[in-house]
CSV table of N, CA and C in Angstrom, one decimal:
chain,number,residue,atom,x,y,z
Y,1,UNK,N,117.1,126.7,105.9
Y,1,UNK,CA,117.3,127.1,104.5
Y,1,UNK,C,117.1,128.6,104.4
Y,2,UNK,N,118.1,129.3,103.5
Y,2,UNK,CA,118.4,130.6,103.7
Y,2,UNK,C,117.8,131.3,101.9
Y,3,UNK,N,118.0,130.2,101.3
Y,3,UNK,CA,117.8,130.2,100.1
Y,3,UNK,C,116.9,129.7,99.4
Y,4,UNK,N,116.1,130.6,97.8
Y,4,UNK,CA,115.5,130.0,97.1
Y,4,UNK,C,115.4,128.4,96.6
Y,5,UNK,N,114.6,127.8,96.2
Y,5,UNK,CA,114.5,126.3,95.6
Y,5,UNK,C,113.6,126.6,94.4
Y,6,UNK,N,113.9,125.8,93.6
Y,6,UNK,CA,112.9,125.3,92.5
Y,6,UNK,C,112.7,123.9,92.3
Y,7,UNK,N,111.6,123.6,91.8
Y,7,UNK,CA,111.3,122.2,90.9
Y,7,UNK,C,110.8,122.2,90.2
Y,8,UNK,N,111.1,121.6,89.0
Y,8,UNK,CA,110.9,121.4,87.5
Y,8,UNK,C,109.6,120.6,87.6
Y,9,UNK,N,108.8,120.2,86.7
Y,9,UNK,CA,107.6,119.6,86.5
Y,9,UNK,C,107.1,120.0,84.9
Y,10,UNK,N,107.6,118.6,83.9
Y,10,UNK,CA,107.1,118.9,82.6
Y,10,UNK,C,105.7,118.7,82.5
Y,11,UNK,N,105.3,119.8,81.8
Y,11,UNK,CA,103.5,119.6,81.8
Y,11,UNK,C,102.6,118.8,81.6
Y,12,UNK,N,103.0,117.6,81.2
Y,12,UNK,CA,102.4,116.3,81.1
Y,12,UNK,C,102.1,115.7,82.5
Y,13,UNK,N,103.0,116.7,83.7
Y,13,UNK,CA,102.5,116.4,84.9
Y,13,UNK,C,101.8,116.7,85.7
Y,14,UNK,N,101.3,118.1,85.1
Y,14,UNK,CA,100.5,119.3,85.7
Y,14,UNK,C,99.4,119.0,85.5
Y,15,UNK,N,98.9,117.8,84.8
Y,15,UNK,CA,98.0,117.8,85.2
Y,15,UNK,C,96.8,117.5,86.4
Y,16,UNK,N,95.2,117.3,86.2
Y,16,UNK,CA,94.9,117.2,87.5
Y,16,UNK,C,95.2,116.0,88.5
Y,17,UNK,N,95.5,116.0,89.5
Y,17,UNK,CA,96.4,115.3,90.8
Y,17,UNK,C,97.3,115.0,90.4
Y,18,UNK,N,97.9,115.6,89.6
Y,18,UNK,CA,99.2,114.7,88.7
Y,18,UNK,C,100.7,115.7,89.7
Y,19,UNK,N,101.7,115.7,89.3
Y,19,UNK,CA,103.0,115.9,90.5
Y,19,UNK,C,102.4,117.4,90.5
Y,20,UNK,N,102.3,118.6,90.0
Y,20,UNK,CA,102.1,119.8,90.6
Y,20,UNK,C,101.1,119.7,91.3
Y,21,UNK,N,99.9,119.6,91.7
Y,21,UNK,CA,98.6,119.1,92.1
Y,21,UNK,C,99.4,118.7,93.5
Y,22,UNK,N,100.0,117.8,93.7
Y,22,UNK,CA,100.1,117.3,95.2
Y,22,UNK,C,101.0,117.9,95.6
Y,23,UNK,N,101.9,118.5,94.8
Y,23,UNK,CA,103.0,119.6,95.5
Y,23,UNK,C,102.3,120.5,96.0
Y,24,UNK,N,101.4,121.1,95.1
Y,24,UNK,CA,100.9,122.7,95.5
Y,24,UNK,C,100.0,122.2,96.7
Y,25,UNK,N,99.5,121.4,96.8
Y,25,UNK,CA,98.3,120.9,98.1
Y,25,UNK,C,99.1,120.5,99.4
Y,26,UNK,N,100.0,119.9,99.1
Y,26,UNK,CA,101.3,120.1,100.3
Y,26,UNK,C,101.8,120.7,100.7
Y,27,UNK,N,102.0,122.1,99.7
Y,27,UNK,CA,102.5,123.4,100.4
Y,27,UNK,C,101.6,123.9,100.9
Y,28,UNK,N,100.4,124.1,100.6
Y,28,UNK,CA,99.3,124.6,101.2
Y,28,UNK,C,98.7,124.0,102.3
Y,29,UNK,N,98.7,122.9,102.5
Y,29,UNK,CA,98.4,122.1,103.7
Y,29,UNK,C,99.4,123.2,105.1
Y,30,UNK,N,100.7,122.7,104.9
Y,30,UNK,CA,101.9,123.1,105.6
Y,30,UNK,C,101.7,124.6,105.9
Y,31,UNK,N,101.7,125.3,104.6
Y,31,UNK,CA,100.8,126.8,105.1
Y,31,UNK,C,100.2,127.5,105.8
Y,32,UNK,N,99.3,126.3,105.6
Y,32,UNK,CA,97.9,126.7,106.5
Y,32,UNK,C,98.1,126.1,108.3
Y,33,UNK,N,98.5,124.8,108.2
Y,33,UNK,CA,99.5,124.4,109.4
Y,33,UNK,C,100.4,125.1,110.1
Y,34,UNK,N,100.6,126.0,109.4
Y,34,UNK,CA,101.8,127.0,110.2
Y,34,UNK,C,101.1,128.1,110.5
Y,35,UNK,N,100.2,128.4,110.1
Y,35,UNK,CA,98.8,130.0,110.4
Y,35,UNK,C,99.4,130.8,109.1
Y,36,UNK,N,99.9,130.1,108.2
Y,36,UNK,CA,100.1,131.1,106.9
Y,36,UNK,C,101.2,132.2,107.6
Y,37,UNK,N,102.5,131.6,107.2
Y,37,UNK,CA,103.8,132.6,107.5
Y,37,UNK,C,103.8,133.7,106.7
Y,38,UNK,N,103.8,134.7,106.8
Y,38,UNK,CA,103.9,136.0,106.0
Y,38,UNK,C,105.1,135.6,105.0
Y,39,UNK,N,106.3,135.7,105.1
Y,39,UNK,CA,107.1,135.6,103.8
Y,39,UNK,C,107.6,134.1,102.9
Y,40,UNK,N,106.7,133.3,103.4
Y,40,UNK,CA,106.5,131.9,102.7
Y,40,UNK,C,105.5,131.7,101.9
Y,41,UNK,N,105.9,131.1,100.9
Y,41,UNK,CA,105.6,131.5,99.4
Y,41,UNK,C,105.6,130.5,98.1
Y,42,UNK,N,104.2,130.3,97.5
Y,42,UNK,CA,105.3,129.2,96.6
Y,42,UNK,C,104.3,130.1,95.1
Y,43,UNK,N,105.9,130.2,94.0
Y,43,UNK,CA,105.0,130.8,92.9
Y,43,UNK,C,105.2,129.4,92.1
Y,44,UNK,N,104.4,130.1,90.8
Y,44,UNK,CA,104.5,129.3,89.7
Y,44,UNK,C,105.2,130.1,88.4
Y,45,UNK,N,106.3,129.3,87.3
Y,45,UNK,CA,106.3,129.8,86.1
Y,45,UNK,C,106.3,129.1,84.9
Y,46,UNK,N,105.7,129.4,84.0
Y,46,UNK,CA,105.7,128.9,82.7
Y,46,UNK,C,106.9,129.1,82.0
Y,47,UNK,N,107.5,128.2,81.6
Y,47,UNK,CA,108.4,129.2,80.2
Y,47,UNK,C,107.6,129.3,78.7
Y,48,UNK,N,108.6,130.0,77.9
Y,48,UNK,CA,107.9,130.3,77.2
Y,48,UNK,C,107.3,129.5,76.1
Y,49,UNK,N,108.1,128.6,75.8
Y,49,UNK,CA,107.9,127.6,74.8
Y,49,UNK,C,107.3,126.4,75.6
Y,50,UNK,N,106.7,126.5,77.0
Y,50,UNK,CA,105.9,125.9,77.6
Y,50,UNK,C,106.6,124.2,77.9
Y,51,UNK,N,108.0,124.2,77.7
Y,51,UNK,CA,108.4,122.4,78.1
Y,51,UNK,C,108.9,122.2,79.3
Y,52,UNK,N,108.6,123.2,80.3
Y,52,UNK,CA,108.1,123.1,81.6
Y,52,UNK,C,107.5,123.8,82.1
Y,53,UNK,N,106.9,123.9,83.9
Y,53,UNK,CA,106.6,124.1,85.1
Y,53,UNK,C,107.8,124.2,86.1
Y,54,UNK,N,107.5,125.7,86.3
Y,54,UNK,CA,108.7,125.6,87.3
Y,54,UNK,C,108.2,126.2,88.6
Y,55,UNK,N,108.3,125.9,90.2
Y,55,UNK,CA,107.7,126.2,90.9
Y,55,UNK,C,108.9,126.8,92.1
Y,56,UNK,N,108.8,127.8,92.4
Y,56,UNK,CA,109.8,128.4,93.0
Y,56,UNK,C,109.4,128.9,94.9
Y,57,UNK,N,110.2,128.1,95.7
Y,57,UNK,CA,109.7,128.5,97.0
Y,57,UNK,C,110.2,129.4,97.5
Y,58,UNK,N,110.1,130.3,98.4
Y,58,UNK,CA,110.7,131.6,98.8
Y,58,UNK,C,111.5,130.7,100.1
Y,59,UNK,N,112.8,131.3,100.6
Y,59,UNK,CA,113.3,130.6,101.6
Y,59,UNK,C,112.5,130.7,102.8
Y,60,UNK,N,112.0,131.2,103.3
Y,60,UNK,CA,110.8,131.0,104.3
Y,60,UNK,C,110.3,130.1,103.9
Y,61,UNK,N,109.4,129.4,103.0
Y,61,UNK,CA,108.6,128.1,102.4
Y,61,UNK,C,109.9,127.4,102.1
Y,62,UNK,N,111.3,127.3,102.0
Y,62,UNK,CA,111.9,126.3,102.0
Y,62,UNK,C,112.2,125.9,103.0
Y,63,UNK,N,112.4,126.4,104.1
Y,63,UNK,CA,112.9,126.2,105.3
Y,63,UNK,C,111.9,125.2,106.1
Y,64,UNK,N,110.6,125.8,105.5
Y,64,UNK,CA,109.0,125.1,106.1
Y,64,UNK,C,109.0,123.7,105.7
Y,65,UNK,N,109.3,123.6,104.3
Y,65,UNK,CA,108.8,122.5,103.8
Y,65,UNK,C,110.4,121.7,103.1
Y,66,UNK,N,111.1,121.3,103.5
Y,66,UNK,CA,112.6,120.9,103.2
Y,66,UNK,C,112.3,119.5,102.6
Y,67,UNK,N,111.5,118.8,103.4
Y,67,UNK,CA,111.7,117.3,102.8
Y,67,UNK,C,110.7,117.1,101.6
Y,68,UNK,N,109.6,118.4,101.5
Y,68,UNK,CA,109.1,118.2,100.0
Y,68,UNK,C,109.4,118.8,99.2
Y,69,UNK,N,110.4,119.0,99.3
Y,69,UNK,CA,111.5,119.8,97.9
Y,69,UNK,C,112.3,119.0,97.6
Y,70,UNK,N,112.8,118.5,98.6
Y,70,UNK,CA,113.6,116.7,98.4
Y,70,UNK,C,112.6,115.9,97.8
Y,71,UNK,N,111.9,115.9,98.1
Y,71,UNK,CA,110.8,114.6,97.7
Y,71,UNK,C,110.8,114.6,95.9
Y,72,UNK,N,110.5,115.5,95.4
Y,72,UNK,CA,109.9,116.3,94.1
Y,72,UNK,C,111.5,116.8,93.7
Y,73,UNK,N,112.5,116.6,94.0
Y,73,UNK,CA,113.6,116.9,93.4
Y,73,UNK,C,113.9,118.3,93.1
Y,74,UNK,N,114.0,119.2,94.4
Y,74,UNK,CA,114.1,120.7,94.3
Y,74,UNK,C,115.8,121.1,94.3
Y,75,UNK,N,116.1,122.4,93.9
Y,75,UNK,CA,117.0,122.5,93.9
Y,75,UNK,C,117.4,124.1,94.4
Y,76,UNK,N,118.9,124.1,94.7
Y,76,UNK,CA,119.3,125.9,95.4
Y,76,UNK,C,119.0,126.9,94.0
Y,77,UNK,N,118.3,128.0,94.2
Y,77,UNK,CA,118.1,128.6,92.7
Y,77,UNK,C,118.6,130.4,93.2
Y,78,UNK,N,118.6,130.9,92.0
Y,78,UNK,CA,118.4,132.9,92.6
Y,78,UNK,C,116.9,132.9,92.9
Y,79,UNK,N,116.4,134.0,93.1
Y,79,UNK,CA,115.1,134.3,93.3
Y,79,UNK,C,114.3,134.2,91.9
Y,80,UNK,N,113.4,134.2,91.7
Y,80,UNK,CA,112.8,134.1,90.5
Y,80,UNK,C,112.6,135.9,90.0
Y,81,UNK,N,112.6,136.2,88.9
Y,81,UNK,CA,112.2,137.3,88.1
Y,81,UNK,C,110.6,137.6,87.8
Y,82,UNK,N,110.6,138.7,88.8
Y,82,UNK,CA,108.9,139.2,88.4
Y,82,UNK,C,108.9,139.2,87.0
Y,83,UNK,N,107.7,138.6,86.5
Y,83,UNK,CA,106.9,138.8,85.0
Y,83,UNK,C,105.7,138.4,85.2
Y,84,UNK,N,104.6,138.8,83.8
Y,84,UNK,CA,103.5,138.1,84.0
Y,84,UNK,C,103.5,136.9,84.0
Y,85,UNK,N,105.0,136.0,83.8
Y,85,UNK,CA,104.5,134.7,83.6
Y,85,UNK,C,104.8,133.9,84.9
Y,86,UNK,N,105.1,134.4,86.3
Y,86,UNK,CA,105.4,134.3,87.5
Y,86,UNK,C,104.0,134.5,88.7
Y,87,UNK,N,103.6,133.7,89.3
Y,87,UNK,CA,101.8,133.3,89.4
Y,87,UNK,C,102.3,133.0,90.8
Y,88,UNK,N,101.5,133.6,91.8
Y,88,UNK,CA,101.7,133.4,93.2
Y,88,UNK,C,100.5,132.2,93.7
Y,89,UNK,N,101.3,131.4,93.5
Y,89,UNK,CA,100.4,129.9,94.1
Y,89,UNK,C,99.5,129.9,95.2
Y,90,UNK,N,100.6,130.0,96.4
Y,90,UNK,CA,100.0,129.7,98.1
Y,90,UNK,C,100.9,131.2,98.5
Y,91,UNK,N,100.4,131.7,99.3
Y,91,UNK,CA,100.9,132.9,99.9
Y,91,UNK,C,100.6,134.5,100.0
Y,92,UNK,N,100.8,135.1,100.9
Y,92,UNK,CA,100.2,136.8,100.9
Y,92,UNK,C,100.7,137.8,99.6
Y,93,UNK,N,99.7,138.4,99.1
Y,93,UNK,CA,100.3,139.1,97.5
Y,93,UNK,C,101.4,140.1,98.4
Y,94,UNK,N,101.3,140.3,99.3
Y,94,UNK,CA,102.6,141.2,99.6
Y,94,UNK,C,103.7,140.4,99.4
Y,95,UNK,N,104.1,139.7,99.3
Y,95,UNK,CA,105.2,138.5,99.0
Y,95,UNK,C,106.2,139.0,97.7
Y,96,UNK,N,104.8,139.3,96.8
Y,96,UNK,CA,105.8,139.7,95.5
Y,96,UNK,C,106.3,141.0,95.9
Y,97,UNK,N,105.9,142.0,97.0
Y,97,UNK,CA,106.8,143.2,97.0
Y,97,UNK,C,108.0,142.7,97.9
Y,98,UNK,N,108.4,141.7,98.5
Y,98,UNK,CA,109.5,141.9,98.9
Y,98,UNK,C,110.4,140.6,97.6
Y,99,UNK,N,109.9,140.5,96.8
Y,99,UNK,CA,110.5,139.6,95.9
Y,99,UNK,C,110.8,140.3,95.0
Y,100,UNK,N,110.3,141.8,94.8
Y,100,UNK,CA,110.7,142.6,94.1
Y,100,UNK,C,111.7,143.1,94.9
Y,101,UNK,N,112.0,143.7,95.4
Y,101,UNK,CA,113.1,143.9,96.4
Y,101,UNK,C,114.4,143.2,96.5
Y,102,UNK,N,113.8,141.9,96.7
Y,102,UNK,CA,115.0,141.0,96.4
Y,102,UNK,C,115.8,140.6,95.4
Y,103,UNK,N,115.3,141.1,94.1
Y,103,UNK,CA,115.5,141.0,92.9
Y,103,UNK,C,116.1,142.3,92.1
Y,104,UNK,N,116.2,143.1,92.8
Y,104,UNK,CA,116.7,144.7,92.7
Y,104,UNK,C,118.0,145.1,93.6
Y,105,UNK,N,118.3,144.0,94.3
Y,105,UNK,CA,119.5,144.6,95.2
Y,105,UNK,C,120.5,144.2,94.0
């Protein structure tokens, strides 16, 4: 996988162990299973009127984790848009400078 993914998660699911909970603990498991890849990545976003969770994996964490983006119903996306409302879940804060980069070409 060469490319971004996202998965949706309305907040009625975010909560505790609820579907973000075992996603984020799966990518982090895998993470940490791999010795923490430098450009694998999983953020989080709110929108603004809050009727979802959207969780965005950098293609390095898609490539890592393919069948749990299937699992959780992920999809091919652009990169996500730095804001404050964009939250780096599992991954090295250097991540957002090359996401800024990627987002500028």
């Amino acid at each position: 996988m060469s490319s971004w993914y996202r998965v949706d998660i309305p907040p009625s699911e975010c909560c505790r162990d609820g579907k973000a909970d075992q996603l984020q603990a799966a990518f982090e498991a895998m993470f940490l299973t791999r010795r923490s890849p430098r450009d694998a990545a999983l953020f989080e976003w709110h929108d603004e009127s809050l009727q979802t969770n959207v969780f965005f994996f950098s293609p390095e964490a898609a490539a890592m984790v393919e069948t749990l983006i299937e699992r959780f119903g992920g999809i091919e996306c652009s990169p996500p848009v730095l804001s404050e409302r964009l939250v780096l879940m599992v991954g090295h804060p250097s991540v957002r400078e090359t996401l800024l980069d990627t987002t500028q070409r």
